[in-house]
Tab-separated table of C-alpha atoms in Angstrom:
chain	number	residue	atom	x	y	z
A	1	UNK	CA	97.851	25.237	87.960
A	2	UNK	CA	98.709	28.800	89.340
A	3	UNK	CA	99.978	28.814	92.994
A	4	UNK	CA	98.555	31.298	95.192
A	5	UNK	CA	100.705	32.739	97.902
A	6	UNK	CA	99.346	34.837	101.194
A	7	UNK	CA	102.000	37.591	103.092
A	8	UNK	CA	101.001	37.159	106.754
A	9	UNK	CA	102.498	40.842	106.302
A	10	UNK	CA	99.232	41.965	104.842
A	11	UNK	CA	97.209	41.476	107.217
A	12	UNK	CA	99.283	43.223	109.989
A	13	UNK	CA	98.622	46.673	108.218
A	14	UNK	CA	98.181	49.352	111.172
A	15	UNK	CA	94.901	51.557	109.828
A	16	UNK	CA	94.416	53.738	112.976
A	17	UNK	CA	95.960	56.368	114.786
A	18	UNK	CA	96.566	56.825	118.857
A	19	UNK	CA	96.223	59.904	120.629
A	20	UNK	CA	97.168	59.733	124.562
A	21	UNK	CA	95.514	62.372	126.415
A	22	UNK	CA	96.709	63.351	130.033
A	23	UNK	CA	93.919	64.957	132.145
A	24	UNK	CA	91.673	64.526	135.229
A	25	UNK	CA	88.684	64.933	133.750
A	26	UNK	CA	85.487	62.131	134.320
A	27	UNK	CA	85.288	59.963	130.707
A	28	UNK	CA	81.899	61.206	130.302
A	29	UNK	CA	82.956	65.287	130.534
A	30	UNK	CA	86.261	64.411	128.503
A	31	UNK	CA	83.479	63.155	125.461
A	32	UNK	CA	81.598	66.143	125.895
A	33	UNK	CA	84.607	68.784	125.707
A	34	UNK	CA	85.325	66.605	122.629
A	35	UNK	CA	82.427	66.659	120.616
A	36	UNK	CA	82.445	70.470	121.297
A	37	UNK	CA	85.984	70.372	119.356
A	38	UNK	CA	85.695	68.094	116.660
A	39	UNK	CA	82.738	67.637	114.101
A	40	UNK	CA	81.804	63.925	116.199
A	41	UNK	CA	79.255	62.703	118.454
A	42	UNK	CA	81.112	60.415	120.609
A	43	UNK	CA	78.671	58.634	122.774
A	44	UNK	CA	78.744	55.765	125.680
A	45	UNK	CA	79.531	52.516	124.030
A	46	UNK	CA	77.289	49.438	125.679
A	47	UNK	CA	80.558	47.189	124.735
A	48	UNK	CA	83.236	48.333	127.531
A	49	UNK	CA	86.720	46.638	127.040
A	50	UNK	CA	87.667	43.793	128.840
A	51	UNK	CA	90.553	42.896	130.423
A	52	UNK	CA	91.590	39.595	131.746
A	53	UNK	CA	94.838	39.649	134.527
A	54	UNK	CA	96.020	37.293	137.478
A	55	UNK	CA	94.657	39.760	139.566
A	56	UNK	CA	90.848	39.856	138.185
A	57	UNK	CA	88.958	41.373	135.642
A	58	UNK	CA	88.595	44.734	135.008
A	59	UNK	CA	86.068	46.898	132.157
A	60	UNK	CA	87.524	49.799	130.745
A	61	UNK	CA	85.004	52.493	129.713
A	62	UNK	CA	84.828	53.008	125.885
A	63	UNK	CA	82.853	56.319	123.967
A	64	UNK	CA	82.016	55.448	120.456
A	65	UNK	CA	81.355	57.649	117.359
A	66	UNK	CA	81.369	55.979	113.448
A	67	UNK	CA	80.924	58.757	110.924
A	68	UNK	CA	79.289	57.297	107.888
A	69	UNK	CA	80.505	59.635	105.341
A	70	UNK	CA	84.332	59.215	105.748
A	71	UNK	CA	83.929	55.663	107.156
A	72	UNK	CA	85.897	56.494	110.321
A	73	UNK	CA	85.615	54.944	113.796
A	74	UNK	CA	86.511	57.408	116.896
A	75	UNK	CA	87.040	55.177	120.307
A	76	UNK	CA	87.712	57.028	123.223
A	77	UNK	CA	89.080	54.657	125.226
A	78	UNK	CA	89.541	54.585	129.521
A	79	UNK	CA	93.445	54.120	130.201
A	80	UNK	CA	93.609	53.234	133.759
A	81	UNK	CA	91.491	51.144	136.030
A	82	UNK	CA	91.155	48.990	139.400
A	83	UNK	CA	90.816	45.502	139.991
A	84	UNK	CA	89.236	44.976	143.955
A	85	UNK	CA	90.503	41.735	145.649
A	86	UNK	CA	88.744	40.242	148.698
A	87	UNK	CA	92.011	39.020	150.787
A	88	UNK	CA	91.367	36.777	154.439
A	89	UNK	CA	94.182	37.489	156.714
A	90	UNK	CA	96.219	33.627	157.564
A	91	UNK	CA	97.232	33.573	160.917
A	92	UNK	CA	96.661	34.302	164.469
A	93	UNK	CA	96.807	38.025	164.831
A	94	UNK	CA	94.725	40.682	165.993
A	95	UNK	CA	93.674	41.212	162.018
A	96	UNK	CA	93.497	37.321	161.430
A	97	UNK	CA	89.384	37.423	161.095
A	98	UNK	CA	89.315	40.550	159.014
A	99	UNK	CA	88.769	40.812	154.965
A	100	UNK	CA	90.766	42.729	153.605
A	101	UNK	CA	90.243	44.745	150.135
A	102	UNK	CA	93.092	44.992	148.308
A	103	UNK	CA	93.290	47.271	145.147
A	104	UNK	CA	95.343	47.443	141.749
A	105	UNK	CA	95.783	49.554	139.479
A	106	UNK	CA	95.449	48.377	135.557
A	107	UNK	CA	95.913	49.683	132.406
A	108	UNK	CA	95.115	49.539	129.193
A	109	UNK	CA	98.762	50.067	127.653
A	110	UNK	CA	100.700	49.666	130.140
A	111	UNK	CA	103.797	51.062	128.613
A	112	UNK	CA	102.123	54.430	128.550
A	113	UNK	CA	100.960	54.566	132.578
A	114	UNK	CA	100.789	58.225	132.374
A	115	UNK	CA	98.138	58.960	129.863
A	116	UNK	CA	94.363	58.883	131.373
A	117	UNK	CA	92.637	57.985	127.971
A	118	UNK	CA	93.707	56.999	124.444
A	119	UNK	CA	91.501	58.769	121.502
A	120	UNK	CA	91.953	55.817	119.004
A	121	UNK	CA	90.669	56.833	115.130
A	122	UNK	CA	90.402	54.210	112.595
A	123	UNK	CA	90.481	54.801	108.660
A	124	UNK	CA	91.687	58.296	108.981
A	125	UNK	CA	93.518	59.240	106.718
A	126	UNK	CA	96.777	61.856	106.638
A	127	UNK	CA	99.305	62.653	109.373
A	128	UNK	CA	97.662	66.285	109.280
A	129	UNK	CA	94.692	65.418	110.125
A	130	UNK	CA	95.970	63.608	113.087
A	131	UNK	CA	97.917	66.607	114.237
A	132	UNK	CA	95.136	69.078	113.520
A	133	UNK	CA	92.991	66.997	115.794
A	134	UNK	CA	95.874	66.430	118.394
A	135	UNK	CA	96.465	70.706	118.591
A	136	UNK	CA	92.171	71.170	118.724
A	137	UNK	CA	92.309	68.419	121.547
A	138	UNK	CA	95.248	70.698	123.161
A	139	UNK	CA	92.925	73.684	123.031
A	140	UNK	CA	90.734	72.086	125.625
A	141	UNK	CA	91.145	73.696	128.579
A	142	UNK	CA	91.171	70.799	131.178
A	143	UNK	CA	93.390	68.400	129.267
A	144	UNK	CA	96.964	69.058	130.354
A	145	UNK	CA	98.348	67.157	126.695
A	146	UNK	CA	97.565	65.247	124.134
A	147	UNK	CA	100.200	63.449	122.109
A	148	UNK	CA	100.167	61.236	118.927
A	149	UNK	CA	101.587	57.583	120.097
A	150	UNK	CA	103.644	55.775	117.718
A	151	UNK	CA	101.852	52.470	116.743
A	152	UNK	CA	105.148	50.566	116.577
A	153	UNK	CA	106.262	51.755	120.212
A	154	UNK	CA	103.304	49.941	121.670
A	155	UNK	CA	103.726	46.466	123.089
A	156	UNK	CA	100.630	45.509	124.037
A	157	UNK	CA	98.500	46.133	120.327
A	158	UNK	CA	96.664	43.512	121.413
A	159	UNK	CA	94.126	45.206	123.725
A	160	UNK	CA	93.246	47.810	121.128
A	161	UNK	CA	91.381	45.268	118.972
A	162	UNK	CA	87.488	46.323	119.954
């Protein structure tokens, strides 16, 4: 009888690449400047990502391109969001009748607080290709940087499983 023996270490295989992109740009003009760039047709994905907190919930906004030929998934993926609270004021003050709305700020990774929006491409393969997309990203006038992230720096891989 032949014994058949599963590495959990097989299945925890990183097969995409992270790059963090700093600008103020609207998602929507940040896909367009993008497709301009790169030979992909990133478009508004139906299925934003959702995020669960003590706070609330929040939906970050997600662009979505899968090119056929190569077999490779482009996310471009909102980094930072709000979560609104209603809050009643306790107590007898001058305030004690008024709601209050009190905001948070979220993120995606929240080790990298700095970067507006994570460019997250699946199946690519090559560290060139990944740094020839990083420097055309760089050429875009309105993005201040774009960086590739390390996959092992990030603590929170979890949330990048869409």
């Amino acid at each position: 009888m032949a014994i058949h023996k599963l590495d959990l270490g097989e299945f925890d295989e990183i097969d995409y690449h992270i790059i963090a992109i700093h600008t103020s740009l609207e998602d929507y003009r940040l896909a367009y400047f993008i497709n301009q760039k790169l030979p992909i047709n990133l478009g508004k994905s139906e299925n934003e990502i959702q995020i669960n907190i003590k706070e609330g919930e929040t939906k970050f906004s997600r662009f979505y391109f899968y090119d056929k030929e190569r077999a490779i998934s482009w996310n471009l993926v909102q980094n930072k969001n709000e979560v609104i609270q209603q809050k009643k004021e306790n107590g007898r003050t001058l305030f004690s009748n008024i709601k209050m709305e009190v905001s948070t700020k979220v993120y995606l990774l929240p080790e990298f607080k700095k970067a507006d929006y994570f460019l997250k491409i699946e199946n690519l393969e090559g560290a060139m290709m990944v740094a020839q997309i990083q420097s055309l990203l760089n050429t875009i006038d309105s993005i201040s940087t774009a960086y590739t992230v390390e996959t092992n720096k990030i603590k929170s891989k979890n949330n990048l499983i869409f």
